[in-house]
PDB file of C-alpha atoms in Angstrom:
ATOM      1  CA  MET R 687      12.226  10.000  51.286  1.00  0.00           C
ATOM      2  CA  SER R 688      12.197   6.253  50.321  1.00  0.00           C
ATOM      3  CA  GLY R 689      15.790   6.071  51.497  1.00  0.00           C
ATOM      4  CA  GLN R 690      14.955   6.436  55.112  1.00  0.00           C
ATOM      5  CA  ASN R 691      15.347   3.862  57.636  1.00  0.00           C
ATOM      6  CA  PHE R 692      12.034   3.162  59.560  1.00  0.00           C
ATOM      7  CA  ASN R 693      10.729   0.519  61.780  1.00  0.00           C
ATOM      8  CA  ILE R 694       7.654  -1.665  61.206  1.00  0.00           C
ATOM      9  CA  MET R 695       5.157  -2.712  63.896  1.00  0.00           C
ATOM     10  CA  ILE R 696       2.630  -5.410  63.773  1.00  0.00           C
ATOM     11  CA  VAL R 697       0.532  -6.709  66.780  1.00  0.00           C
ATOM     12  CA  GLY R 698       0.754 -10.495  67.561  1.00  0.00           C
ATOM     13  CA  GLN R 699      -1.103 -12.296  70.185  1.00  0.00           C
ATOM     14  CA  SER R 700      -2.193 -15.899  70.928  1.00  0.00           C
ATOM     15  CA  GLY R 701      -4.443 -17.535  68.363  1.00  0.00           C
ATOM     16  CA  ARG R 702      -4.939 -16.371  64.526  1.00  0.00           C
ATOM     17  CA  LEU R 703      -2.768 -13.324  64.980  1.00  0.00           C
ATOM     18  CA  MET R 704       0.413 -15.110  65.785  1.00  0.00           C
ATOM     19  CA  TYR R 705       0.140 -17.031  62.537  1.00  0.00           C
ATOM     20  CA  GLU R 706      -0.673 -14.108  60.495  1.00  0.00           C
ATOM     21  CA  ALA R 707       2.347 -12.454  62.130  1.00  0.00           C
ATOM     22  CA  VAL R 708       4.643 -15.271  60.913  1.00  0.00           C
ATOM     23  CA  LEU R 709       3.125 -15.067  57.340  1.00  0.00           C
ATOM     24  CA  PHE R 710       3.603 -11.238  57.448  1.00  0.00           C
ATOM     25  CA  ALA R 711       7.282 -11.573  58.522  1.00  0.00           C
ATOM     26  CA  ALA R 712       8.138 -14.317  56.113  1.00  0.00           C
ATOM     27  CA  SER R 713       6.485 -12.043  53.197  1.00  0.00           C
ATOM     28  CA  LEU R 714       8.508  -9.050  54.393  1.00  0.00           C
ATOM     29  CA  ARG R 715      11.928 -10.955  54.224  1.00  0.00           C
ATOM     30  CA  ALA R 716      11.250 -12.552  51.009  1.00  0.00           C
ATOM     31  CA  GLN R 717       9.793  -9.679  49.091  1.00  0.00           C
ATOM     32  CA  SER R 718      11.790  -6.578  50.687  1.00  0.00           C
ATOM     33  CA  PRO R 719      15.462  -7.445  50.953  1.00  0.00           C
ATOM     34  CA  GLY R 720      16.199  -3.772  51.130  1.00  0.00           C
ATOM     35  CA  PHE R 721      14.492  -3.230  54.327  1.00  0.00           C
ATOM     36  CA  ARG R 722      17.060  -2.262  57.029  1.00  0.00           C
ATOM     37  CA  GLY R 723      14.794  -1.199  59.911  1.00  0.00           C
ATOM     38  CA  ARG R 724      13.458  -3.380  62.744  1.00  0.00           C
ATOM     39  CA  LEU R 725      10.266  -5.637  62.579  1.00  0.00           C
ATOM     40  CA  TYR R 726       8.621  -5.440  65.826  1.00  0.00           C
ATOM     41  CA  VAL R 727       5.829  -7.685  66.805  1.00  0.00           C
ATOM     42  CA  ALA R 728       4.071  -6.025  69.573  1.00  0.00           C
ATOM     43  CA  VAL R 729       2.451  -8.499  72.161  1.00  0.00           C
ATOM     44  CA  PRO R 730       0.021  -7.573  74.854  1.00  0.00           C
ATOM     45  CA  GLN R 731       0.743  -9.064  78.273  1.00  0.00           C
ATOM     46  CA  PRO R 732      -1.778 -10.565  80.671  1.00  0.00           C
ATOM     47  CA  GLY R 733      -3.326  -8.279  83.163  1.00  0.00           C
ATOM     48  CA  PRO R 734      -6.426  -6.892  84.721  1.00  0.00           C
ATOM     49  CA  LEU R 735      -7.821  -5.662  81.293  1.00  0.00           C
ATOM     50  CA  TRP R 736      -7.497  -9.280  80.052  1.00  0.00           C
ATOM     51  CA  PRO R 737      -9.782 -10.916  82.590  1.00  0.00           C
ATOM     52  CA  SER R 738     -10.575 -14.188  80.780  1.00  0.00           C
ATOM     53  CA  ARG R 739      -7.485 -14.942  78.492  1.00  0.00           C
ATOM     54  CA  ASP R 740      -3.786 -14.609  78.162  1.00  0.00           C
ATOM     55  CA  PRO R 741      -3.224 -12.714  74.929  1.00  0.00           C
ATOM     56  CA  SER R 742       0.672 -13.222  74.988  1.00  0.00           C
ATOM     57  CA  ILE R 743       2.311 -15.724  72.404  1.00  0.00           C
ATOM     58  CA  ARG R 744       3.383 -18.936  74.257  1.00  0.00           C
ATOM     59  CA  ASN R 745       3.807 -21.093  71.275  1.00  0.00           C
ATOM     60  CA  ASP R 746       7.507 -22.011  71.125  1.00  0.00           C
ATOM     61  CA  LEU R 747       7.489 -22.898  67.452  1.00  0.00           C
ATOM     62  CA  VAL R 748       5.916 -19.648  66.431  1.00  0.00           C
ATOM     63  CA  LEU R 749       8.448 -17.633  68.640  1.00  0.00           C
ATOM     64  CA  ALA R 750      11.212 -19.568  67.302  1.00  0.00           C
ATOM     65  CA  THR R 751      10.061 -18.921  63.666  1.00  0.00           C
ATOM     66  CA  LEU R 752       9.608 -15.222  64.378  1.00  0.00           C
ATOM     67  CA  ASP R 753      13.072 -15.063  65.819  1.00  0.00           C
ATOM     68  CA  ARG R 754      14.586 -16.775  62.697  1.00  0.00           C
ATOM     69  CA  LEU R 755      12.614 -14.190  60.595  1.00  0.00           C
ATOM     70  CA  GLU R 756      14.353 -11.508  62.462  1.00  0.00           C
ATOM     71  CA  ALA R 757      11.195 -10.174  64.297  1.00  0.00           C
ATOM     72  CA  GLN R 758      11.754  -8.664  67.619  1.00  0.00           C
ATOM     73  CA  ILE R 759       8.966  -9.501  70.298  1.00  0.00           C
ATOM     74  CA  LEU R 760       7.886  -6.203  71.993  1.00  0.00           C
ATOM     75  CA  PRO R 761       5.874  -6.837  75.094  1.00  0.00           C
ATOM     76  CA  PHE R 762       3.438  -4.111  76.184  1.00  0.00           C
ATOM     77  CA  GLU R 763       0.875  -3.497  78.871  1.00  0.00           C
ATOM     78  CA  SER R 764      -2.820  -2.675  78.222  1.00  0.00           C
ATOM     79  CA  GLN R 765      -3.610   0.272  80.305  1.00  0.00           C
ATOM     80  CA  VAL R 766      -6.965   1.675  78.567  1.00  0.00           C
ATOM     81  CA  PHE R 767      -8.517  -1.090  76.208  1.00  0.00           C
ATOM     82  CA  GLY R 768      -7.398  -4.575  76.430  1.00  0.00           C
ATOM     83  CA  GLN R 769      -9.953  -7.384  75.956  1.00  0.00           C
ATOM     84  CA  SER R 770     -12.937  -5.086  75.821  1.00  0.00           C
ATOM     85  CA  TYR R 771     -11.625  -3.456  72.554  1.00  0.00           C
ATOM     86  CA  ALA R 772      -8.663  -5.407  71.120  1.00  0.00           C
ATOM     87  CA  TYR R 773      -8.306  -3.022  68.314  1.00  0.00           C
ATOM     88  CA  GLY R 774      -6.968  -0.679  70.886  1.00  0.00           C
ATOM     89  CA  ASN R 775      -3.737  -2.783  70.935  1.00  0.00           C
ATOM     90  CA  LYS R 776      -2.453  -0.911  67.800  1.00  0.00           C
ATOM     91  CA  ILE R 777      -2.895   2.357  69.711  1.00  0.00           C
ATOM     92  CA  GLU R 778      -1.326   1.359  73.015  1.00  0.00           C
ATOM     93  CA  ALA R 779       1.568  -0.713  71.523  1.00  0.00           C
ATOM     94  CA  LEU R 780       2.959   2.518  69.882  1.00  0.00           C
ATOM     95  CA  ALA R 781       4.268   3.783  73.344  1.00  0.00           C
ATOM     96  CA  ALA R 782       6.612   0.750  73.340  1.00  0.00           C
ATOM     97  CA  LEU R 783       8.635   1.623  70.141  1.00  0.00           C
ATOM     98  CA  PRO R 784      11.770   3.580  69.916  1.00  0.00           C
ATOM     99  CA  GLU R 785      11.062   7.329  70.353  1.00  0.00           C
ATOM    100  CA  GLY R 786      11.759   9.633  67.432  1.00  0.00           C
ATOM    101  CA  GLU R 787      12.144   6.688  64.900  1.00  0.00           C
ATOM    102  CA  PRO R 788       9.994   6.648  61.933  1.00  0.00           C
ATOM    103  CA  PHE R 789       7.438   3.956  61.976  1.00  0.00           C
ATOM    104  CA  VAL R 790       4.910   2.015  59.807  1.00  0.00           C
ATOM    105  CA  PHE R 791       2.142   0.091  61.385  1.00  0.00           C
ATOM    106  CA  PHE R 792       0.503  -2.816  59.469  1.00  0.00           C
ATOM    107  CA  ASP R 793      -2.388  -5.055  60.634  1.00  0.00           C
ATOM    108  CA  THR R 794      -0.949  -8.661  60.675  1.00  0.00           C
ATOM    109  CA  ASP R 795      -3.546  -9.705  57.936  1.00  0.00           C
ATOM    110  CA  THR R 796      -1.258  -8.012  55.450  1.00  0.00           C
ATOM    111  CA  LEU R 797       1.157  -9.434  52.828  1.00  0.00           C
ATOM    112  CA  ILE R 798       4.168  -7.686  51.684  1.00  0.00           C
ATOM    113  CA  THR R 799       4.380  -7.993  47.877  1.00  0.00           C
ATOM    114  CA  GLY R 800       7.137  -5.844  46.765  1.00  0.00           C
ATOM    115  CA  GLU R 801      10.137  -3.787  48.015  1.00  0.00           C
ATOM    116  CA  LEU R 802       9.012  -1.491  50.875  1.00  0.00           C
ATOM    117  CA  THR R 803      12.041   0.796  50.541  1.00  0.00           C
ATOM    118  CA  SER R 804      10.650   1.860  47.174  1.00  0.00           C
ATOM    119  CA  VAL R 805       7.762   3.460  48.826  1.00  0.00           C
ATOM    120  CA  PRO R 806       8.116   7.412  48.963  1.00  0.00           C
ATOM    121  CA  PHE R 807       7.086   7.961  52.514  1.00  0.00           C
ATOM    122  CA  ASP R 808       7.234  11.487  53.992  1.00  0.00           C
ATOM    123  CA  PHE R 809       7.114  10.645  57.595  1.00  0.00           C
ATOM    124  CA  SER R 810       6.487  14.338  58.554  1.00  0.00           C
ATOM    125  CA  ARG R 811       3.147  14.093  56.634  1.00  0.00           C
ATOM    126  CA  PRO R 812       1.562  10.913  58.084  1.00  0.00           C
ATOM    127  CA  SER R 813      -1.099   9.117  56.436  1.00  0.00           C
ATOM    128  CA  ALA R 814      -2.986   5.700  56.421  1.00  0.00           C
ATOM    129  CA  SER R 815      -4.917   3.211  54.218  1.00  0.00           C
ATOM    130  CA  LEU R 816      -7.471   4.628  51.705  1.00  0.00           C
ATOM    131  CA  ARG R 817      -8.836   1.090  51.001  1.00  0.00           C
ATOM    132  CA  ARG R 818     -11.979   1.502  52.843  1.00  0.00           C
ATOM    133  CA  GLU R 819     -15.745   1.642  52.659  1.00  0.00           C
ATOM    134  CA  GLY R 820     -18.145   4.239  54.195  1.00  0.00           C
ATOM    135  CA  THR R 821     -18.445   2.332  57.352  1.00  0.00           C
ATOM    136  CA  TRP R 822     -18.770   5.220  59.796  1.00  0.00           C
ATOM    137  CA  PRO R 823     -20.665   7.303  60.699  1.00  0.00           C
ATOM    138  CA  LYS R 824     -24.180   6.097  59.751  1.00  0.00           C
ATOM    139  CA  PRO R 825     -26.296   9.270  59.925  1.00  0.00           C
ATOM    140  CA  THR R 826     -29.921   8.854  60.753  1.00  0.00           C
ATOM    141  CA  LEU R 827     -32.880  10.131  58.846  1.00  0.00           C
ATOM    142  CA  TYR R 828     -33.355  13.089  61.100  1.00  0.00           C
ATOM    143  CA  GLY R 829     -29.655  13.924  61.571  1.00  0.00           C
ATOM    144  CA  PRO R 830     -27.151  15.030  62.402  1.00  0.00           C
ATOM    145  CA  GLY R 831     -25.223  14.416  59.149  1.00  0.00           C
ATOM    146  CA  TYR R 832     -21.740  13.577  58.070  1.00  0.00           C
ATOM    147  CA  ALA R 833     -20.671  17.210  58.345  1.00  0.00           C
ATOM    148  CA  ALA R 834     -21.984  17.824  61.662  1.00  0.00           C
ATOM    149  CA  ILE R 835     -20.753  14.617  63.092  1.00  0.00           C
ATOM    150  CA  TRP R 836     -17.202  15.110  62.007  1.00  0.00           C
ATOM    151  CA  ARG R 837     -17.032  18.734  62.655  1.00  0.00           C
ATOM    152  CA  SER R 838     -18.133  17.887  66.224  1.00  0.00           C
ATOM    153  CA  LEU R 839     -14.997  15.944  66.605  1.00  0.00           C
ATOM    154  CA  TYR R 840     -12.569  18.326  64.967  1.00  0.00           C
ATOM    155  CA  THR R 841     -14.011  21.015  67.272  1.00  0.00           C
ATOM    156  CA  ARG R 842     -13.556  18.723  70.325  1.00  0.00           C
ATOM    157  CA  PHE R 843      -9.827  18.664  69.640  1.00  0.00           C
ATOM    158  CA  ASP R 844      -9.371  22.148  68.379  1.00  0.00           C
ATOM    159  CA  LEU R 845      -8.549  20.985  64.801  1.00  0.00           C
ATOM    160  CA  ASP R 846      -9.420  22.852  61.651  1.00  0.00           C
ATOM    161  CA  PHE R 847     -12.362  20.953  60.169  1.00  0.00           C
ATOM    162  CA  ASP R 848     -12.694  22.764  56.891  1.00  0.00           C
ATOM    163  CA  SER R 849      -9.030  22.034  55.636  1.00  0.00           C
ATOM    164  CA  SER R 850      -9.666  18.382  55.951  1.00  0.00           C
ATOM    165  CA  LEU R 851     -12.365  18.170  53.437  1.00  0.00           C
ATOM    166  CA  ASP R 852     -12.037  16.689  49.788  1.00  0.00           C
ATOM    167  CA  ARG R 853     -13.988  19.420  47.922  1.00  0.00           C
ATOM    168  CA  ASP R 854     -13.992  17.223  44.866  1.00  0.00           C
ATOM    169  CA  GLN R 855     -16.715  15.097  46.526  1.00  0.00           C
ATOM    170  CA  PRO R 856     -20.176  16.350  47.131  1.00  0.00           C
ATOM    171  CA  ASP R 857     -21.460  17.639  50.603  1.00  0.00           C
ATOM    172  CA  GLU R 858     -22.858  14.787  52.816  1.00  0.00           C
ATOM    173  CA  TYR R 859     -21.028  12.244  50.765  1.00  0.00           C
ATOM    174  CA  TRP R 860     -18.711  10.065  53.162  1.00  0.00           C
ATOM    175  CA  ARG R 861     -15.627  10.477  50.838  1.00  0.00           C
ATOM    176  CA  ARG R 862     -15.684  14.159  51.314  1.00  0.00           C
ATOM    177  CA  TYR R 863     -14.791  13.610  54.936  1.00  0.00           C
ATOM    178  CA  LEU R 864     -11.220  12.441  56.032  1.00  0.00           C
ATOM    179  CA  TYR R 865     -11.541   8.669  56.731  1.00  0.00           C
ATOM    180  CA  PHE R 866      -9.040   5.737  56.712  1.00  0.00           C
ATOM    181  CA  ASN R 867      -8.871   2.183  57.080  1.00  0.00           C
ATOM    182  CA  ALA R 868      -6.511   1.571  60.003  1.00  0.00           C
ATOM    183  CA  GLY R 869      -4.793  -1.418  58.329  1.00  0.00           C
ATOM    184  CA  TYR R 870      -1.656   0.583  57.944  1.00  0.00           C
ATOM    185  CA  PHE R 871      -0.541   4.177  59.121  1.00  0.00           C
ATOM    186  CA  TYR R 872       2.758   5.810  59.574  1.00  0.00           C
ATOM    187  CA  GLY R 873       4.394   8.692  61.194  1.00  0.00           C
ATOM    188  CA  ALA R 874       7.540  10.403  62.304  1.00  0.00           C
ATOM    189  CA  CYS R 875       7.645   9.346  66.126  1.00  0.00           C
ATOM    190  CA  PRO R 876       5.509   6.489  67.328  1.00  0.00           C
ATOM    191  CA  ARG R 877       5.372   7.757  70.921  1.00  0.00           C
ATOM    192  CA  ALA R 878       4.115  11.263  70.004  1.00  0.00           C
ATOM    193  CA  PHE R 879       1.549   9.726  67.512  1.00  0.00           C
ATOM    194  CA  GLY R 880       0.557   6.932  69.901  1.00  0.00           C
ATOM    195  CA  LYS R 881       0.187   9.364  72.832  1.00  0.00           C
ATOM    196  CA  ARG R 882      -2.382  11.596  70.850  1.00  0.00           C
ATOM    197  CA  PHE R 883      -4.085   8.674  69.290  1.00  0.00           C
ATOM    198  CA  LEU R 884      -4.729   7.280  72.797  1.00  0.00           C
ATOM    199  CA  THR R 885      -5.903  10.621  74.166  1.00  0.00           C
ATOM    200  CA  TYR R 886      -8.361  11.205  71.120  1.00  0.00           C
ATOM    201  CA  ALA R 887      -9.540   7.547  71.213  1.00  0.00           C
ATOM    202  CA  ARG R 888     -10.141   7.468  74.974  1.00  0.00           C
ATOM    203  CA  THR R 889     -11.813  10.952  74.979  1.00  0.00           C
ATOM    204  CA  ILE R 890     -14.209   9.861  72.183  1.00  0.00           C
ATOM    205  CA  ARG R 891     -15.058   6.584  73.941  1.00  0.00           C
ATOM    206  CA  ASP R 892     -15.616   8.091  77.528  1.00  0.00           C
ATOM    207  CA  ASP R 893     -16.911  11.505  76.530  1.00  0.00           C
ATOM    208  CA  PRO R 894     -18.146  11.777  72.908  1.00  0.00           C
ATOM    209  CA  PRO R 895     -19.710  14.886  71.543  1.00  0.00           C
ATOM    210  CA  ARG R 896     -23.598  14.871  71.518  1.00  0.00           C
ATOM    211  CA  GLU R 897     -23.519  14.649  67.774  1.00  0.00           C
ATOM    212  CA  LEU R 898     -22.336  11.034  68.210  1.00  0.00           C
ATOM    213  CA  VAL R 899     -25.513   9.964  70.172  1.00  0.00           C
ATOM    214  CA  GLY R 900     -26.729   6.715  68.271  1.00  0.00           C
ATOM    215  CA  GLN R 901     -23.467   5.959  66.518  1.00  0.00           C
ATOM    216  CA  SER R 902     -21.682   2.813  67.124  1.00  0.00           C
ATOM    217  CA  LEU R 903     -18.058   3.275  68.292  1.00  0.00           C
ATOM    218  CA  ASP R 904     -17.280  -0.466  68.416  1.00  0.00           C
ATOM    219  CA  PRO R 905     -15.526  -1.599  66.237  1.00  0.00           C
ATOM    220  CA  TRP R 906     -14.745   1.728  64.556  1.00  0.00           C
ATOM    221  CA  LEU R 907     -13.185   3.766  67.326  1.00  0.00           C
ATOM    222  CA  ASP R 908      -9.653   3.335  66.053  1.00  0.00           C
ATOM    223  CA  GLN R 909     -10.859   4.555  62.563  1.00  0.00           C
ATOM    224  CA  ILE R 910     -12.693   7.554  64.065  1.00  0.00           C
ATOM    225  CA  ALA R 911      -9.657   8.821  66.051  1.00  0.00           C
ATOM    226  CA  LEU R 912      -7.103   8.139  63.255  1.00  0.00           C
ATOM    227  CA  PRO R 913      -8.043  10.802  60.759  1.00  0.00           C
ATOM    228  CA  LEU R 914      -7.955  13.479  63.577  1.00  0.00           C
ATOM    229  CA  VAL R 915      -4.523  12.278  64.558  1.00  0.00           C
ATOM    230  CA  ILE R 916      -3.267  12.306  61.013  1.00  0.00           C
ATOM    231  CA  HIS R 917      -4.795  15.764  60.404  1.00  0.00           C
ATOM    232  CA  SER R 918      -3.205  17.217  63.710  1.00  0.00           C
ATOM    233  CA  PHE R 919       0.179  16.182  62.473  1.00  0.00           C
ATOM    234  CA  GLY R 920      -0.156  17.818  59.107  1.00  0.00           C
ATOM    235  CA  GLY R 921      -0.919  14.668  57.093  1.00  0.00           C
ATOM    236  CA  GLY R 922      -3.824  13.682  54.889  1.00  0.00           C
ATOM    237  CA  ARG R 923      -5.150  11.603  52.155  1.00  0.00           C
ATOM    238  CA  SER R 924      -2.743  12.868  49.515  1.00  0.00           C
ATOM    239  CA  SER R 925       0.384  12.406  51.678  1.00  0.00           C
ATOM    240  CA  LEU R 926       1.459   9.320  49.874  1.00  0.00           C
ATOM    241  CA  PRO R 927       1.099   8.703  46.071  1.00  0.00           C
ATOM    242  CA  PRO R 928      -1.403   5.846  45.168  1.00  0.00           C
ATOM    243  CA  GLY R 929      -0.287   2.629  43.842  1.00  0.00           C
ATOM    244  CA  HIS R 930       2.254   1.660  46.570  1.00  0.00           C
ATOM    245  CA  LEU R 931       0.780   0.280  49.853  1.00  0.00           C
ATOM    246  CA  ASP R 932      -2.604  -1.423  49.100  1.00  0.00           C
ATOM    247  CA  GLY R 933      -1.118  -1.760  45.568  1.00  0.00           C
ATOM    248  CA  GLU R 934       2.228  -3.110  44.341  1.00  0.00           C
ATOM    249  CA  VAL R 935       3.907  -3.351  47.724  1.00  0.00           C
ATOM    250  CA  SER R 936       1.501  -4.494  50.017  1.00  0.00           C
ATOM    251  CA  CYS R 937      -1.983  -6.232  50.340  1.00  0.00           C
ATOM    252  CA  HIS R 938      -4.207  -6.011  53.184  1.00  0.00           C
ATOM    253  CA  TYR R 939      -6.222  -9.274  52.690  1.00  0.00           C
ATOM    254  CA  ARG R 940      -8.273  -9.074  55.772  1.00  0.00           C
ATOM    255  CA  THR R 941      -9.094 -12.806  55.582  1.00  0.00           C
ATOM    256  CA  LEU R 942      -7.623 -15.596  53.520  1.00  0.00           C
ATOM    257  CA  PRO R 943     -10.997 -16.478  51.800  1.00  0.00           C
ATOM    258  CA  LEU R 944     -11.068 -12.778  50.651  1.00  0.00           C
ATOM    259  CA  LEU R 945      -7.609 -13.009  49.445  1.00  0.00           C
ATOM    260  CA  TYR R 946      -8.420 -15.892  47.203  1.00  0.00           C
ATOM    261  CA  ALA R 947     -11.695 -14.357  46.079  1.00  0.00           C
ATOM    262  CA  ARG R 948     -10.584 -10.955  44.933  1.00  0.00           C
ATOM    263  CA  GLU R 949      -6.855 -10.334  45.030  1.00  0.00           C
ATOM    264  CA  SER R 950      -4.563 -10.677  41.923  1.00  0.00           C
ATOM    265  CA  ASP R 951      -2.796 -13.675  40.658  1.00  0.00           C
ATOM    266  CA  GLN R 952       0.506 -12.046  41.698  1.00  0.00           C
ATOM    267  CA  VAL R 953      -0.834 -11.704  45.292  1.00  0.00           C
ATOM    268  CA  VAL R 954      -1.970 -15.427  45.496  1.00  0.00           C
ATOM    269  CA  ALA R 955       1.478 -16.545  43.931  1.00  0.00           C
ATOM    270  CA  THR R 956       3.262 -14.506  46.645  1.00  0.00           C
ATOM    271  CA  LEU R 957       1.221 -16.021  49.375  1.00  0.00           C
ATOM    272  CA  GLU R 958       1.820 -19.565  48.265  1.00  0.00           C
ATOM    273  CA  GLU R 959       5.580 -18.887  47.532  1.00  0.00           C
ATOM    274  CA  VAL R 960       6.370 -17.298  51.002  1.00  0.00           C
ATOM    275  CA  SER R 961       4.476 -20.111  52.738  1.00  0.00           C
ATOM    276  CA  ALA R 962       6.007 -22.931  50.893  1.00  0.00           C
ATOM    277  CA  PRO R 963       9.342 -23.376  52.884  1.00  0.00           C
ATOM    278  CA  ASN R 964       8.940 -26.470  55.102  1.00  0.00           C
ATOM    279  CA  TRP R 965      10.056 -24.533  58.264  1.00  0.00           C
ATOM    280  CA  ILE R 966       7.226 -21.915  57.545  1.00  0.00           C
ATOM    281  CA  LYS R 967       4.775 -24.676  56.481  1.00  0.00           C
ATOM    282  CA  LYS R 968       5.387 -26.564  59.726  1.00  0.00           C
ATOM    283  CA  VAL R 969       4.049 -23.465  61.725  1.00  0.00           C
ATOM    284  CA  LEU R 970       1.351 -22.249  59.619  1.00  0.00           C
ATOM    285  CA  LYS R 971      -0.290 -25.784  59.339  1.00  0.00           C
ATOM    286  CA  GLY R 972      -0.976 -25.403  63.119  1.00  0.00           C
ATOM    287  CA  TYR R 973      -3.747 -23.014  62.093  1.00  0.00           C
ATOM    288  CA  GLU R 974      -6.692 -24.837  60.570  1.00  0.00           C
ATOM    289  CA  PRO R 975      -7.753 -22.141  57.981  1.00  0.00           C
ATOM    290  CA  MET R 976      -4.241 -21.822  56.649  1.00  0.00           C
ATOM    291  CA  LYS R 977      -3.812 -25.507  56.440  1.00  0.00           C
ATOM    292  CA  ARG R 978      -7.071 -25.899  54.534  1.00  0.00           C
ATOM    293  CA  LEU R 979      -7.014 -22.995  52.288  1.00  0.00           C
ATOM    294  CA  ILE R 980      -3.182 -22.724  51.451  1.00  0.00           C
ATOM    295  CA  TYR R 981      -2.056 -26.366  51.812  1.00  0.00           C
ATOM    296  CA  GLN R 982      -5.086 -28.494  51.044  1.00  0.00           C
ATOM    297  CA  GLY R 983      -6.065 -26.337  48.087  1.00  0.00           C
ATOM    298  CA  LYS R 984      -9.378 -24.968  49.246  1.00  0.00           C
ATOM    299  CA  GLY R 985      -8.307 -21.366  48.598  1.00  0.00           C
ATOM    300  CA  HIS R 986      -8.505 -22.280  44.880  1.00  0.00           C
ATOM    301  CA  ARG R 987     -11.937 -23.563  45.334  1.00  0.00           C
ATOM    302  CA  VAL R 988     -12.969 -20.113  46.645  1.00  0.00           C
ATOM    303  CA  ARG R 989     -11.015 -18.470  43.764  1.00  0.00           C
ATOM    304  CA  ALA R 990     -13.038 -20.313  41.157  1.00  0.00           C
ATOM    305  CA  LEU R 991     -16.234 -18.899  42.447  1.00  0.00           C
ATOM    306  CA  PHE R 992     -15.503 -15.396  41.383  1.00  0.00           C
ATOM    307  CA  ASP R 993     -14.513 -13.487  38.254  1.00  0.00           C
ATOM    308  CA  ARG R 994     -12.161 -10.888  39.354  1.00  0.00           C
ATOM    309  CA  GLU R 995     -12.982  -8.525  36.603  1.00  0.00           C
ATOM    310  CA  ASN R 996     -16.584  -8.691  37.775  1.00  0.00           C
ATOM    311  CA  LEU R 997     -16.766  -8.794  41.515  1.00  0.00           C
ATOM    312  CA  PRO R 998     -19.714  -7.968  43.610  1.00  0.00           C
ATOM    313  CA  ARG R 999     -19.556  -4.311  44.710  1.00  0.00           C
ATOM    314  CA  ARG R1000     -20.060  -5.030  48.430  1.00  0.00           C
ATOM    315  CA  GLU R1001     -17.689  -7.168  50.359  1.00  0.00           C
ATOM    316  CA  GLN R1002     -20.679  -8.670  52.172  1.00  0.00           C
ATOM    317  CA  ALA R1003     -22.031 -10.366  48.996  1.00  0.00           C
ATOM    318  CA  ILE R1004     -18.438 -11.882  48.502  1.00  0.00           C
ATOM    319  CA  ARG R1005     -18.572 -13.207  52.086  1.00  0.00           C
ATOM    320  CA  ASN R1006     -22.017 -14.537  51.760  1.00  0.00           C
ATOM    321  CA  ARG R1007     -21.185 -16.459  48.461  1.00  0.00           C
ATOM    322  CA  ILE R1008     -18.086 -18.129  50.218  1.00  0.00           C
ATOM    323  CA  LYS R1009     -20.140 -18.995  53.318  1.00  0.00           C
ATOM    324  CA  SER R1010     -22.857 -20.686  50.987  1.00  0.00           C
ATOM    325  CA  GLU R1011     -20.169 -22.873  49.869  1.00  0.00           C
ATOM    326  CA  GLY R1012     -18.865 -23.885  53.246  1.00  0.00           C
ATOM    327  CA  LEU R1013     -15.460 -22.243  52.631  1.00  0.00           C
ATOM    328  CA  TRP R1014     -15.505 -19.281  55.077  1.00  0.00           C
ATOM    329  CA  MET R1015     -12.742 -19.904  57.506  1.00  0.00           C
ATOM    330  CA  ARG R1016     -10.951 -17.450  59.801  1.00  0.00           C
TER     331      ARG R1016
END
């Protein structure tokens, strides 16, 4: 399956994401010369669901750099989410991709660190990132529990709940239930995948099962709907062998301070190598956190705060330490 052509989509818009898009594209071109698909930067367009800001990319230098990196700008209209739930961009943008062509979506805060064509994708069995914590749901003392909450969602969409379980994990432990980070996901047809993703997410938002009363949907809505979509297309947690994405080939760093704090020396070296050319540097220095962390060396001050062999178990503890040193920037 690794020899298949496929397209990549990221979402870019004004502000931080457009700079992350440049960094992503630079890492893709440097680290994956074998990639022969198209790189799309999906850009939401201004409209009624963006009442107080224009989300489109208007920076000429950013646009010229993306063009030089052979990234194709893909405008799309926000019909359901927009400014009220910007994570919904990754759902709505799928409808703008070419129908029937396999796709991989990445969050822009991702670095490509190896050859993407070496990843053994089976696009007929979609999957997503398993680099996640048990962020949703948060069962209350008096219930319902994990099983009842997740079962209610599978029932709502006529899906088989029992076949989604990881029976190696104990009952009422969050890892037993299909749950992904939406930092990457892939499938055979972006329009079919996106249509179902949008239907599920909008239904959960507008008409949630009663078992979801008291559960926060923001910002978790995309990650609540995603496992249901993947399961409905016959995919799951074991569709992709471990060690490729979120491993040797890609790094979802989330924020640059977290990258410097916890990622490997190879990831840091890749970041600094792909951001070094003057024509890339000229763009990225326009974003203050990249200027200070990458080019002024403050990232290595963050790195010196932590022992990568003995990191705090919770991400929040890492964040708090960085903030206490005045080095948290995003």
